[in-house]
Short mmCIF file of C-alpha atoms and ligand atoms in Angstrom, two decimals:
data_model
loop_
_atom_site.label_atom_id
_atom_site.label_comp_id
_atom_site.label_asym_id
_atom_site.label_seq_id
_atom_site.Cartn_x
_atom_site.Cartn_y
_atom_site.Cartn_z
CA MET A 25 125.81 96.71 98.60
CA PHE A 26 122.20 96.49 100.71
CA HIS A 27 122.27 98.11 103.95
CA SER A 28 120.29 96.05 106.25
CA THR A 29 120.32 97.90 109.01
CA THR A 30 119.12 101.18 107.11
CA TYR A 31 116.22 98.76 105.24
CA GLU A 32 115.27 97.91 109.02
CA GLN A 33 115.08 101.42 110.08
CA ILE A 34 113.38 102.68 107.16
CA ARG A 35 110.61 99.10 106.92
CA ASP A 36 110.02 99.88 110.59
CA ALA A 37 109.07 103.60 110.18
CA ALA A 38 106.81 103.00 107.35
CA ALA A 39 104.59 100.95 109.14
CA SER A 40 104.76 102.66 112.14
CA THR A 41 102.35 104.51 109.91
CA GLY A 42 100.51 102.11 108.06
CA ALA A 43 102.98 102.48 105.09
CA ARG A 44 104.44 99.78 102.91
CA LEU A 45 107.79 100.19 101.98
CA VAL A 46 108.49 99.82 97.76
CA ILE A 47 112.90 99.33 97.74
CA VAL A 48 113.73 100.80 94.58
CA SER A 49 115.48 98.66 93.08
CA LYS A 50 116.97 99.73 89.62
CA ASP A 51 120.01 100.73 88.90
CA GLN A 52 120.82 97.47 91.42
CA SER A 53 121.91 93.99 90.86
CA VAL A 54 119.99 91.09 91.21
CA THR A 55 122.55 89.67 94.01
CA ASP A 56 121.84 93.07 96.49
CA ILE A 57 118.11 92.55 95.46
CA GLN A 58 118.21 89.08 96.19
CA ALA A 59 120.09 90.43 100.25
CA ALA A 60 117.13 92.72 100.99
CA TYR A 61 114.64 89.36 99.91
CA ASP A 62 116.86 87.27 101.64
CA ALA A 63 115.87 90.27 104.84
CA GLY A 64 112.40 89.29 104.20
CA HIS A 65 111.50 92.46 101.68
CA ARG A 66 109.10 91.23 98.71
CA MET A 67 108.22 94.32 97.29
CA PHE A 68 110.49 95.96 94.44
CA GLY A 69 110.15 98.89 91.50
CA GLU A 70 111.69 99.48 88.60
CA SER A 71 112.00 102.09 85.92
CA TYR A 72 112.34 100.44 82.90
CA VAL A 73 110.51 97.36 81.81
CA GLN A 74 112.85 95.39 80.32
CA GLU A 75 114.93 95.45 83.29
CA LEU A 76 111.66 94.86 85.29
CA LEU A 77 111.02 91.95 83.17
CA GLU A 78 115.32 90.64 83.86
CA LYS A 79 115.27 90.81 86.76
CA LYS A 80 112.15 89.45 87.73
CA GLU A 81 113.26 86.16 85.66
CA GLN A 82 116.00 85.90 88.70
CA LEU A 83 115.49 86.57 91.00
CA PRO A 84 112.16 84.36 93.58
CA PRO A 85 109.00 84.54 91.86
CA ASP A 86 107.13 85.38 95.46
CA ILE A 87 108.25 89.41 94.51
CA GLU A 88 105.83 91.49 93.83
CA TRP A 89 107.11 94.16 90.64
CA HIS A 90 106.10 97.69 91.01
CA MET A 91 106.63 100.17 87.81
CA ILE A 92 107.55 103.39 89.26
CA GLY A 93 108.74 105.14 85.71
CA HIS A 94 107.40 106.11 82.73
CA VAL A 95 105.71 103.29 80.38
CA GLN A 96 106.00 103.52 77.15
CA ARG A 97 102.67 102.39 75.22
CA ASN A 98 104.92 99.76 73.42
CA LYS A 99 105.65 98.36 76.84
CA VAL A 100 102.48 97.87 78.20
CA ARG A 101 101.67 94.05 76.49
CA ALA A 102 104.75 93.00 77.63
CA LEU A 103 104.50 94.06 80.97
CA LEU A 104 101.31 93.31 82.38
CA PRO A 105 101.66 89.90 83.00
CA HIS A 106 104.63 90.61 85.18
CA VAL A 107 103.78 93.88 87.45
CA SER A 108 101.94 94.23 90.94
CA LEU A 109 100.93 98.16 90.61
CA ILE A 110 101.73 100.97 87.90
CA HIS A 111 102.74 104.15 89.99
CA SER A 112 103.39 105.68 86.86
CA VAL A 113 100.29 106.55 84.68
CA ASP A 114 100.45 109.50 83.61
CA SER A 115 98.06 110.00 79.96
CA TYR A 116 94.17 109.05 78.96
CA ARG A 117 96.25 107.12 76.06
CA LEU A 118 98.44 105.53 78.19
CA LEU A 119 95.07 104.28 80.41
CA LYS A 120 93.16 103.11 77.35
CA GLU A 121 96.27 100.82 76.86
CA ILE A 122 96.51 99.25 79.89
CA ASP A 123 92.99 98.71 79.52
CA THR A 124 93.04 96.96 76.55
CA TRP A 125 96.04 94.53 77.15
CA ALA A 126 94.87 94.00 81.10
CA LYS A 127 91.58 92.48 78.81
CA GLU A 128 93.89 90.59 76.80
CA ILE A 129 94.81 88.56 79.50
CA ASP A 130 91.87 89.49 81.62
CA LYS A 131 93.48 90.49 84.58
CA PRO A 132 92.63 93.79 86.24
CA ILE A 133 95.97 96.03 86.65
CA GLU A 134 96.19 98.33 89.87
CA VAL A 135 97.83 101.82 89.09
CA LEU A 136 97.74 105.00 90.01
CA LEU A 137 97.78 107.97 88.23
CA GLN A 138 101.49 110.48 88.72
CA MET A 139 100.57 114.29 89.53
CA HIS A 140 102.86 116.87 88.35
CA ILE A 141 103.27 117.77 92.22
CA THR A 142 106.25 121.02 91.30
CA ASP A 143 107.17 124.12 89.70
CA GLU A 144 109.59 121.74 87.57
CA SER A 145 109.18 121.60 84.34
CA THR A 146 108.64 118.15 83.23
CA LYS A 147 106.30 115.63 80.58
CA PHE A 148 105.39 113.55 83.17
CA GLY A 149 102.48 113.12 85.54
CA PHE A 150 98.80 115.07 85.12
CA GLU A 151 98.48 118.37 85.89
CA TYR A 152 96.15 118.70 88.85
CA ASP A 153 93.34 121.28 87.08
CA ASP A 154 93.91 118.54 83.41
CA LEU A 155 93.41 115.35 85.85
CA PRO A 156 89.11 116.13 86.50
CA LEU A 157 89.04 116.52 82.56
CA MET A 158 89.79 113.37 82.21
CA LEU A 159 88.02 111.61 84.92
CA HIS A 160 85.10 113.38 83.03
CA THR A 161 85.07 111.62 80.28
CA ASP A 162 82.85 108.68 79.20
CA ASN A 163 85.70 106.86 77.84
CA PHE A 164 87.84 107.08 81.37
CA LYS A 165 84.06 105.71 82.66
CA ARG A 166 84.61 103.06 80.15
CA LEU A 167 87.78 101.33 81.70
CA GLU A 168 87.43 98.19 82.26
CA TYR A 169 90.23 96.65 83.71
CA VAL A 170 91.94 99.17 84.85
CA ARG A 171 92.06 99.47 88.70
CA VAL A 172 92.32 102.95 90.08
CA ARG A 173 94.40 102.81 93.52
CA GLY A 174 95.52 106.24 94.80
CA VAL A 175 97.49 109.49 93.24
CA MET A 176 102.06 109.17 92.77
CA GLY A 177 104.15 112.21 93.53
CA MET A 178 107.85 113.20 93.05
CA GLY A 179 109.32 116.11 95.50
CA ALA A 180 111.32 118.44 93.49
CA TYR A 181 114.80 117.58 93.04
CA GLY A 182 117.08 119.51 95.65
CA ALA A 183 113.79 121.50 97.32
CA THR A 184 113.87 122.46 100.99
CA PRO A 185 112.20 120.33 103.11
CA GLU A 186 109.74 123.12 103.63
CA ALA A 187 108.47 123.01 99.71
CA VAL A 188 108.62 119.53 99.29
CA ARG A 189 106.61 119.64 103.38
CA ALA A 190 104.25 121.61 100.85
CA GLN A 191 103.69 119.77 97.53
CA PHE A 192 103.48 116.74 99.75
CA LYS A 193 100.40 118.05 101.70
CA GLY A 194 99.06 119.83 98.62
CA LEU A 195 99.25 116.45 97.12
CA LYS A 196 97.12 114.29 99.49
CA THR A 197 94.79 117.24 99.96
CA TYR A 198 93.88 116.03 96.40
CA ALA A 199 93.69 112.84 97.10
CA ASP A 200 90.99 113.58 99.24
CA GLN A 201 89.54 115.79 97.27
CA LEU A 202 89.60 113.10 94.56
CA ARG A 203 88.20 110.20 96.52
CA ALA A 204 85.18 112.48 97.76
CA LEU A 205 83.91 113.49 93.74
CA TYR A 206 85.04 110.83 91.43
CA PHE A 207 86.68 107.87 93.82
CA SER A 208 83.62 107.24 96.27
CA GLN A 209 82.53 104.29 94.72
CA SER A 210 86.51 102.92 94.58
CA PRO A 211 87.16 102.16 98.10
CA ASN A 212 90.35 100.84 97.00
CA PHE A 213 91.32 104.97 96.00
CA THR A 214 93.51 104.58 98.99
CA GLU A 215 97.31 105.28 98.24
CA VAL A 216 99.49 107.71 98.22
CA SER A 217 102.79 106.82 97.13
CA ILE A 218 105.12 109.75 98.34
CA GLY A 219 108.00 109.97 99.49
CA MET A 220 112.33 108.79 98.18
CA SER A 221 115.15 108.32 100.84
CA ASP A 222 115.41 112.14 100.88
CA ASP A 223 111.69 112.93 101.95
CA TYR A 224 110.80 109.86 103.26
CA THR A 225 110.56 111.00 106.75
CA ILE A 226 108.48 113.98 105.64
CA ALA A 227 106.27 111.89 103.50
CA LEU A 228 105.42 110.02 106.38
CA GLU A 229 104.13 112.69 108.13
CA GLU A 230 102.14 113.88 105.62
CA GLY A 231 100.32 110.78 105.21
CA SER A 232 102.48 108.13 101.71
CA THR A 233 100.85 105.28 102.16
CA ILE A 234 103.53 103.46 100.00
CA ILE A 235 107.31 105.14 100.02
CA ARG A 236 109.64 104.38 97.07
CA VAL A 237 113.10 103.84 98.57
CA GLY A 238 116.18 103.48 96.76
CA SER A 239 119.75 104.47 97.00
CA SER A 240 119.83 104.76 100.56
CA LEU A 241 119.00 101.49 100.94
CA PHE A 242 122.31 100.19 98.87
CA THR A 243 124.65 102.87 99.58
CA GLU A 244 128.19 101.63 101.89
C1 PLP B 27 114.81 106.64 91.35
C2 PLP B 27 113.59 106.76 91.85
C3 PLP B 27 112.48 106.75 93.22
C4 PLP B 27 113.73 106.29 94.93
O1 PLP B 27 114.66 107.12 94.94
P1 PLP B 27 115.80 107.64 95.53
O2 PLP B 27 116.43 108.63 96.14
O3 PLP B 27 116.99 106.32 95.51
O4 PLP B 27 115.58 106.31 97.05
C5 PLP B 27 111.81 106.77 93.55
N1 PLP B 27 110.96 107.40 92.92
C6 PLP B 27 110.91 106.85 91.50
C7 PLP B 27 109.70 107.25 90.63
C8 PLP B 27 112.33 107.08 91.34
O5 PLP B 27 112.34 106.97 89.70
#
């Protein structure tokens, strides 16, 4: 069930800092997403390409769909016509694939670079030290249809608020450095996508520009 009172609180908390709210609708029914739409929301995030495509079919056309989960390269072609922002780009090979198909349909694609900001071992996300190596390459500079709008990160699962705050602060600082060093010609490199149900307040305090909140909006 969509919890409209919680929605209004989180929406207003985001708006008070100028951040945007992506409602994470993975695992939620079309009926519940429609309830959020009827409450006025238009920005939704999904973790799986197939689920995003199926839900988009059944919901109003003015919804802006964000991809927040790992994207397999063989799904890129199907995804691109339907997506507004991909939060979870974590390799050059994926960037290249996006660039190729974006060119094919002549649609520049906005992306965020997902960073690995915790000690947790995970396959996903660029390492802080590795990303600059890619940004320096001619291969990266040759991408034509990818618009890098900023970075995304996920706080450690079950970490203390202090630890999560440090992770978010670190990502914000890193984003500021990237902007100065590599994206000074790209005025649109502005987004820091951090903050979920358990830590969006901390994220907003630490400079999040997009929070991604799911479960807390849909529980009873
Ligand atoms: C599921 C998910 C969210 C939302 O998490 P909640 O705890 O349900 O708010 C945000 N970002 C990503 C990448 C997710 O996979």
